[in-house]
mmCIF file of C-alpha atoms in Angstrom:
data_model
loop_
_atom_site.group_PDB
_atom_site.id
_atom_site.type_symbol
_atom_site.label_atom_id
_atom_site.label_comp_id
_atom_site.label_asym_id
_atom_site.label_seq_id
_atom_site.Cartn_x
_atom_site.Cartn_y
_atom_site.Cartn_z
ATOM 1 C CA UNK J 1 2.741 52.574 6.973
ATOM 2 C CA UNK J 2 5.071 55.254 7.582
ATOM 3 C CA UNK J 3 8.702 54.578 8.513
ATOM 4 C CA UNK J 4 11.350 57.009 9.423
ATOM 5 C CA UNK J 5 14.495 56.097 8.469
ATOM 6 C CA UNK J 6 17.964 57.963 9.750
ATOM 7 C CA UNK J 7 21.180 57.923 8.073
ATOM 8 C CA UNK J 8 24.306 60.003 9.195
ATOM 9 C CA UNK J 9 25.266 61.428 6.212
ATOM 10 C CA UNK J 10 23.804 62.454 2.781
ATOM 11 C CA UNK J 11 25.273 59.711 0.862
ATOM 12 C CA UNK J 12 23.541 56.658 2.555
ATOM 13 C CA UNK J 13 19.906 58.774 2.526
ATOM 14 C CA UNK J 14 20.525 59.169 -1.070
ATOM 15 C CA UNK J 15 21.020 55.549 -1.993
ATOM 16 C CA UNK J 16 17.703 54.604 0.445
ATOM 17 C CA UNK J 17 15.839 56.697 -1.565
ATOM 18 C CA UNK J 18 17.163 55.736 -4.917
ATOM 19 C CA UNK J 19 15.998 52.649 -4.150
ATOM 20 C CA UNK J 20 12.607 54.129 -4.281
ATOM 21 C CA UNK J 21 9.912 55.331 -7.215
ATOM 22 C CA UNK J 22 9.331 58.966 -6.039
ATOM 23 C CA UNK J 23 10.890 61.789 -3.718
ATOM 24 C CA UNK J 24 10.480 64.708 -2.453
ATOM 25 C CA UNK J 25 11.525 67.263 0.178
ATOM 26 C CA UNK J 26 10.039 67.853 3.142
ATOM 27 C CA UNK J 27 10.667 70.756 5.923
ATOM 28 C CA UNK J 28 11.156 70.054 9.624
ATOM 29 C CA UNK J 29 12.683 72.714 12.070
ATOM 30 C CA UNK J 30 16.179 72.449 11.718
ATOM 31 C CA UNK J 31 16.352 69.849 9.454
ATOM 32 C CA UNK J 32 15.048 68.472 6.099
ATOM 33 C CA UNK J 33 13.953 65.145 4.998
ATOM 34 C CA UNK J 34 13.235 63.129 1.735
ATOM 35 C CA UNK J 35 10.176 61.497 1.137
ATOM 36 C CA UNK J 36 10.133 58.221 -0.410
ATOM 37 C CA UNK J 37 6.916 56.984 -1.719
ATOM 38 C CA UNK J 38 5.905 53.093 -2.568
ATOM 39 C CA UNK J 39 5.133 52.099 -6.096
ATOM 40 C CA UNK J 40 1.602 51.283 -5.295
ATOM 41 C CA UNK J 41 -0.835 52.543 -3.033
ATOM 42 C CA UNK J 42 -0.611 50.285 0.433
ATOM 43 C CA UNK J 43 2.945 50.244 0.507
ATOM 44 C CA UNK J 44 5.240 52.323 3.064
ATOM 45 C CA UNK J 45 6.370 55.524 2.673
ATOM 46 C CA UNK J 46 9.613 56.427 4.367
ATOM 47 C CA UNK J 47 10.976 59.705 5.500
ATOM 48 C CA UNK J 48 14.440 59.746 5.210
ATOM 49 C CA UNK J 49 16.662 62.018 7.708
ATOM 50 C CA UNK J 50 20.728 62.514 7.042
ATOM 51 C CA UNK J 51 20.952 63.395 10.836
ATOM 52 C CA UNK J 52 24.742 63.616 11.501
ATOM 53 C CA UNK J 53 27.560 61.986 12.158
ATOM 54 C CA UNK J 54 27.338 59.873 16.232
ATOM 55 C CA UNK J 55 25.086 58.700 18.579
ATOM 56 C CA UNK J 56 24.443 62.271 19.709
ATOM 57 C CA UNK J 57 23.469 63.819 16.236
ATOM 58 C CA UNK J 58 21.668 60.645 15.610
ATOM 59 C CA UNK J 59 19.338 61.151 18.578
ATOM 60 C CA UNK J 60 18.944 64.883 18.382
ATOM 61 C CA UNK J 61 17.532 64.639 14.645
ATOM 62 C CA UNK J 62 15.245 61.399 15.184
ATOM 63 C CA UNK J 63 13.986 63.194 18.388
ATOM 64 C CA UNK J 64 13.196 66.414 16.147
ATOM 65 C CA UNK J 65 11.454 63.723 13.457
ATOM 66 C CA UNK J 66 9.749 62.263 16.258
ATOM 67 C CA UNK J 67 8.471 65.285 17.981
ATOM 68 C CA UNK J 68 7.322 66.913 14.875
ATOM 69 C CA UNK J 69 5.039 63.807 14.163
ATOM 70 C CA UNK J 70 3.467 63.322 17.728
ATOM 71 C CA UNK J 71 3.268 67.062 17.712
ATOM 72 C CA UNK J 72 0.504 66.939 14.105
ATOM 73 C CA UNK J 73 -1.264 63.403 15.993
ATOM 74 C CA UNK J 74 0.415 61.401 13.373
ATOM 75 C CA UNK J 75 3.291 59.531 14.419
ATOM 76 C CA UNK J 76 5.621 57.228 13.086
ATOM 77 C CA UNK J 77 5.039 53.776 13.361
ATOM 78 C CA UNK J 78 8.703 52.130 13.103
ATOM 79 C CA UNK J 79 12.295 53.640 12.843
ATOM 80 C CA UNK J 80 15.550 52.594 11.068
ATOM 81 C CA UNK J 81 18.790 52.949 11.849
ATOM 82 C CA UNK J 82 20.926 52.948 8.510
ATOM 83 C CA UNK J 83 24.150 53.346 6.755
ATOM 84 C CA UNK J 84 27.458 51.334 5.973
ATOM 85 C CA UNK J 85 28.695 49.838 8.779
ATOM 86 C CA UNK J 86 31.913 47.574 9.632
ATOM 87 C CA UNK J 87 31.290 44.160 9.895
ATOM 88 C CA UNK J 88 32.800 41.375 11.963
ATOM 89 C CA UNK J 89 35.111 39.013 10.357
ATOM 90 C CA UNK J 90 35.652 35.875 9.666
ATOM 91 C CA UNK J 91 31.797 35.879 9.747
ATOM 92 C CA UNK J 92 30.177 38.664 8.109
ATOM 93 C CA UNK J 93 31.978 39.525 4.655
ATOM 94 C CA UNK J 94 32.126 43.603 3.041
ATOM 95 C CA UNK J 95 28.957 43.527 0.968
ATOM 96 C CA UNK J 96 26.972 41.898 3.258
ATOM 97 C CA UNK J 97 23.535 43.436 4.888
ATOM 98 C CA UNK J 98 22.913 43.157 8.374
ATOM 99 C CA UNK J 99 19.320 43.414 11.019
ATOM 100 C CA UNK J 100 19.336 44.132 14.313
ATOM 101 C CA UNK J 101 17.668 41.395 16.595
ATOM 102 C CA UNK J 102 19.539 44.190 19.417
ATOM 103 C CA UNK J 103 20.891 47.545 18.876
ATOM 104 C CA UNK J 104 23.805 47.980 21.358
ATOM 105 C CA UNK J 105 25.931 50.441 23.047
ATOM 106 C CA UNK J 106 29.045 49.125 23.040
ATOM 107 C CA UNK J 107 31.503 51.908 25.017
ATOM 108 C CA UNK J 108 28.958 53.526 27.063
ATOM 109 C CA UNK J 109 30.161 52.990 30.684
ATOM 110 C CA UNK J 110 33.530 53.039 32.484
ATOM 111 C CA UNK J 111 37.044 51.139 32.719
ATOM 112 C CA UNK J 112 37.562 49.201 36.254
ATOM 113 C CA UNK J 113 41.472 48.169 36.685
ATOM 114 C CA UNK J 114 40.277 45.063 38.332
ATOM 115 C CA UNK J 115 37.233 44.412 35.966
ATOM 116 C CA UNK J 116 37.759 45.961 32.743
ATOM 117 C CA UNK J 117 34.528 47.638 31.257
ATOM 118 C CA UNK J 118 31.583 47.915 32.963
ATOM 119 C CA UNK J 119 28.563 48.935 30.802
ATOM 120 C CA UNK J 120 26.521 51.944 32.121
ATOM 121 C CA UNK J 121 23.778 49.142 32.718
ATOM 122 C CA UNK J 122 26.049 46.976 34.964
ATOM 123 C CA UNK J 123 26.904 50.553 37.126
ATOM 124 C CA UNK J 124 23.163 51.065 37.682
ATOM 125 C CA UNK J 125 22.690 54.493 35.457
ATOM 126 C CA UNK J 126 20.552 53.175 32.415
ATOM 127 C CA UNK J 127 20.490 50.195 29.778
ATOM 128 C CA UNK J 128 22.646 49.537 26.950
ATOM 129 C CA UNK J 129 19.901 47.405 24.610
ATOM 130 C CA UNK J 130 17.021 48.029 22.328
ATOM 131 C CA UNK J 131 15.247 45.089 20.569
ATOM 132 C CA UNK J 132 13.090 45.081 17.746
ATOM 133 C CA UNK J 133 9.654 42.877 17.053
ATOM 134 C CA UNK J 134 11.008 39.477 16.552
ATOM 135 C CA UNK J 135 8.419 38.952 13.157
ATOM 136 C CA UNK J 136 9.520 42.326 11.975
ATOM 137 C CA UNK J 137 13.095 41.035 12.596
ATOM 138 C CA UNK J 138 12.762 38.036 10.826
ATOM 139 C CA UNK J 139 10.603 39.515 7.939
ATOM 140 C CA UNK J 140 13.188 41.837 7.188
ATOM 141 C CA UNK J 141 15.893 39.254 7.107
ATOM 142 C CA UNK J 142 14.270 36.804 4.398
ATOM 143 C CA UNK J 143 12.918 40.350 2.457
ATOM 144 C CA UNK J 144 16.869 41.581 2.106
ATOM 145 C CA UNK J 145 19.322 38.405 2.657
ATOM 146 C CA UNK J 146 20.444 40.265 5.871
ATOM 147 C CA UNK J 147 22.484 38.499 8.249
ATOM 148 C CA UNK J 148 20.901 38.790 11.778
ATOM 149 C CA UNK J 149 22.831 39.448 15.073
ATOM 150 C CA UNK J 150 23.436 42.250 17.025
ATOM 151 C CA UNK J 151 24.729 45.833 15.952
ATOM 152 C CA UNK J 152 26.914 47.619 18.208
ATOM 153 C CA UNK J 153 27.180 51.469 18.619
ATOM 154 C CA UNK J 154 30.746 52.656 19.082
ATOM 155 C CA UNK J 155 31.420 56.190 20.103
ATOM 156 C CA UNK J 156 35.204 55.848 18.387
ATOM 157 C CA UNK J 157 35.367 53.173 15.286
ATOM 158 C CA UNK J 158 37.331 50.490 16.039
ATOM 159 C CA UNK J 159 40.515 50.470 14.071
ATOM 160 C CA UNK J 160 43.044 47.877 15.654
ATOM 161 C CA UNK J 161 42.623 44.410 16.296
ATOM 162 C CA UNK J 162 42.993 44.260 19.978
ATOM 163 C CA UNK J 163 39.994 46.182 20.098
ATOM 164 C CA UNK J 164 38.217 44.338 17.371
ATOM 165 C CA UNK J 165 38.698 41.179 19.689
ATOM 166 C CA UNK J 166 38.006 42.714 22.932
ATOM 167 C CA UNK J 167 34.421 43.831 21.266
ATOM 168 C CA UNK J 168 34.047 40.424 19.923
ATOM 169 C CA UNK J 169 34.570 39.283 23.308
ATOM 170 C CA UNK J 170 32.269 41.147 25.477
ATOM 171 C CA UNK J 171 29.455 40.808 21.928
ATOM 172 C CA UNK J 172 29.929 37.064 20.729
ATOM 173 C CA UNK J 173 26.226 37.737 18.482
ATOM 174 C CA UNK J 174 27.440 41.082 17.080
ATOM 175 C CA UNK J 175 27.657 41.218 13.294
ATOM 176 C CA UNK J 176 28.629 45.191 12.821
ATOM 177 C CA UNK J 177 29.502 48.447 14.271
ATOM 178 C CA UNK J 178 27.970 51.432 13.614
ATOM 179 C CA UNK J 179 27.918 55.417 15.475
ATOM 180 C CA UNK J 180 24.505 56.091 15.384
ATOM 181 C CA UNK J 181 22.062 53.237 16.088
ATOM 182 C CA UNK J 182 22.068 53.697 19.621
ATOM 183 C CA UNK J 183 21.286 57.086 19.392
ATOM 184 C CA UNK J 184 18.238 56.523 16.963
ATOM 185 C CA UNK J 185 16.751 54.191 19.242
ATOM 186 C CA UNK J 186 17.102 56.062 22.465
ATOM 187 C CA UNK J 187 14.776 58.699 21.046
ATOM 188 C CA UNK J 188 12.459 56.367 19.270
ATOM 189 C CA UNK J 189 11.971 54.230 22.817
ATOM 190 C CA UNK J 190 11.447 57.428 24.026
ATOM 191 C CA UNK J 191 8.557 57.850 21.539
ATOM 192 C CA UNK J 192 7.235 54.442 22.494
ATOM 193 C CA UNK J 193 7.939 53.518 18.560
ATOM 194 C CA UNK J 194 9.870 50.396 17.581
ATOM 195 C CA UNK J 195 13.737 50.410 15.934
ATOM 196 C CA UNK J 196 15.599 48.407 14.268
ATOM 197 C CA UNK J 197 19.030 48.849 12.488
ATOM 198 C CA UNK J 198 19.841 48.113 8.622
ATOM 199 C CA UNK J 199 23.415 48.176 7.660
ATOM 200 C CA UNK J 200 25.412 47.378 4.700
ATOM 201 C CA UNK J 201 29.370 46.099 5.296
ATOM 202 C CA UNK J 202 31.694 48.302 4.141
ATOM 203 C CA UNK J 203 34.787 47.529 6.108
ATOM 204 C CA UNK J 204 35.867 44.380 8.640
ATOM 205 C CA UNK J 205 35.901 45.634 12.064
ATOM 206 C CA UNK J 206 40.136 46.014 13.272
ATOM 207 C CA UNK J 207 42.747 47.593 11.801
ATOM 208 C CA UNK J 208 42.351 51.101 9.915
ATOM 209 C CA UNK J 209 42.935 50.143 6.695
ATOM 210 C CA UNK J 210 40.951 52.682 3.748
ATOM 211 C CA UNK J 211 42.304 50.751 0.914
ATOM 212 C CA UNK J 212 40.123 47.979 2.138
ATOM 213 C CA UNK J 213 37.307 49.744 2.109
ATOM 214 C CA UNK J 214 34.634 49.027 -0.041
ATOM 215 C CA UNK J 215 32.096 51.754 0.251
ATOM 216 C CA UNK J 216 30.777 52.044 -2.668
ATOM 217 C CA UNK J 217 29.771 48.138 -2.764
ATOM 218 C CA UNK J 218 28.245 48.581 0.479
ATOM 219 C CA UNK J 219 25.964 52.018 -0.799
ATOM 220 C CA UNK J 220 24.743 49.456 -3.825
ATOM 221 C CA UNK J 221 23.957 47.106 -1.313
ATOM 222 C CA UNK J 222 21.858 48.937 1.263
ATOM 223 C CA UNK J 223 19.810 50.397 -1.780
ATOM 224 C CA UNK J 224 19.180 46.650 -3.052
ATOM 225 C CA UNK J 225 18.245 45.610 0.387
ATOM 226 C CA UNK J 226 16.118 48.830 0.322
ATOM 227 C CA UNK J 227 14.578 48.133 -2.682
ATOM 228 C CA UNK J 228 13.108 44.941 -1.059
ATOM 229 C CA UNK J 229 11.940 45.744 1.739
ATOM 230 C CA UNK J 230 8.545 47.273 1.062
ATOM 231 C CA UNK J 231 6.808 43.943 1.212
ATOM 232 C CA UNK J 232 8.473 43.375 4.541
ATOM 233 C CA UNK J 233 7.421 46.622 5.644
ATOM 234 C CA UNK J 234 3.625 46.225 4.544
ATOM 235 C CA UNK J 235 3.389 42.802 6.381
ATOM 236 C CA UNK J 236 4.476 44.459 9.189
ATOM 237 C CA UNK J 237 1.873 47.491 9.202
ATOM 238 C CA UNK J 238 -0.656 48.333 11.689
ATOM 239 C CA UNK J 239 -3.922 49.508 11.739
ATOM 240 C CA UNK J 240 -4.696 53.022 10.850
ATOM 241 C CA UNK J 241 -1.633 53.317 8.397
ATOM 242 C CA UNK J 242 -3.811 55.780 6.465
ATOM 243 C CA UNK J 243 -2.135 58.479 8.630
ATOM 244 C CA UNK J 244 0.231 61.078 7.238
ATOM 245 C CA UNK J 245 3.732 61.906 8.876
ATOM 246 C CA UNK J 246 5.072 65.048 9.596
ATOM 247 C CA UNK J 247 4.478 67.484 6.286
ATOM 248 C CA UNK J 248 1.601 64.958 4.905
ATOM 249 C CA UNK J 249 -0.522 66.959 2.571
ATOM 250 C CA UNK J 250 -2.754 68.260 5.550
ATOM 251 C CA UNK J 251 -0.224 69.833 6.697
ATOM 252 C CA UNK J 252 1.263 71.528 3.319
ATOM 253 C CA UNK J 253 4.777 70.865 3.776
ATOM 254 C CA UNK J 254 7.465 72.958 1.534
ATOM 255 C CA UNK J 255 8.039 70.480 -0.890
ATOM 256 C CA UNK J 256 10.063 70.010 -3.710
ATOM 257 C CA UNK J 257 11.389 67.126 -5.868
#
């Protein structure tokens, strides 16, 4: 099976694959990404893309991943969104690891002074949701601990607690907020390939407060959940998942590692 996973930035790819036996570098036009490849020989191999920081970089570099795959007949057959993420207190605690069951774009849409937000979905100009496979869902859940809910996609992280509440409000199942996820799977839906969103908790969602943060306990995390999630992955894999991504060896990528 072959899995493209996209981080924002360089630290949380690193720590995916660190979690991983082998890497190496692969080529793609405008962009680079690491390999990781399984300990055995049916396991997954993930590409793993540092595309940026935002829902926009985030769906400009999975569309490039994407495109570069369908364009050599071998596409991807699932995508993650990853990275630290904050999480929503009192329920979800900085550590914690956290699975999509809906990706969601949480500020996409308008203010109303009568209504308060309306969601570009509610005004008629697109949708605001991407599910995953419930079994993959699930599968990925029991393989990592994860808590399941949904993960919002915030434009601007939230950093007071009026805001914090007012998210709560409108998302009573969201667990986390991230930048990116929505962006990742607006290009993967466009690719017809499934998405779902692995986070680690770095932060609690409302007031700005760095001294809180715990990032490095959330990088160790999302490599431990990484590092069990192979056998997840290989339940989940479909026929034909003898097919090389992007810069397989057919395609003698420039490679290094």
């Amino acid at each position: 099976m072959r899995v493209l996973v996209v981080a924002a930035v360089t630290a949380e790819r690193d720590v995916v694959t660190a979690a991983w036996p082998a890497t190496a570098e692969v080529a793609l036009p405008g962009a680079t990404l690491r390999r990781a490849t399984p300990a055995g020989p049916d396991g997954p191999v993930l590409d793993v893309l540092a595309a940026g920081v935002g829902p926009g970089a985030a769906a400009a570099g999975t569309a490039t991943a994407l495109t570069a795959a369908a364009l050599a007949g071998r596409p991807y057959e699932l995508v993650i969104s990853t990275g630290i993420a904050g999480g929503f207190a009192p329920g979800v605690r900085v550590g914690a690891v956290v699975v999509s069951d809906a990706i969601v774009s949480a500020d996409l849409g308008a203010q109303s002074s009568t209504g308060g937000f309306l969601s570009v979905e509610e005004l008629g100009f697109g949708r605001v949701t991407h599910g995953a496979p419930e079994a993959l869902v699930r599968a990925v859940a029991e393989a990592t601990g994860a808590l399941r809910g949904d993960v919002l996609t915030v434009s601007t992280a939230t950093g007071t607690a009026e805001r914090a509440a007012e998210l709560a409000g409108r998302h009573p199942q969201a667990v986390a907020e991230g930048m990116e996820g929505f962006g990742v799977a607006e290009a993967a839906s466009a690719h017809g390939v499934p998405v779902l969103e692995l986070r680690a908790v770095s932060n609690a969602v409302g007031p700005r407060d760095r001294s809180a943060w715990r990032i490095g306990e959330a990088l160790g995390a999302l490599s431990g959940a990484f590092r069990e999630l192979g056998a997840a992955l290989g339940a989940a894999a479909a026929p034909g998942d003898d097919k090389a991504a992007p810069g397989g060896e057919d395609d003698e990528p420039e490679v290094s590692g």
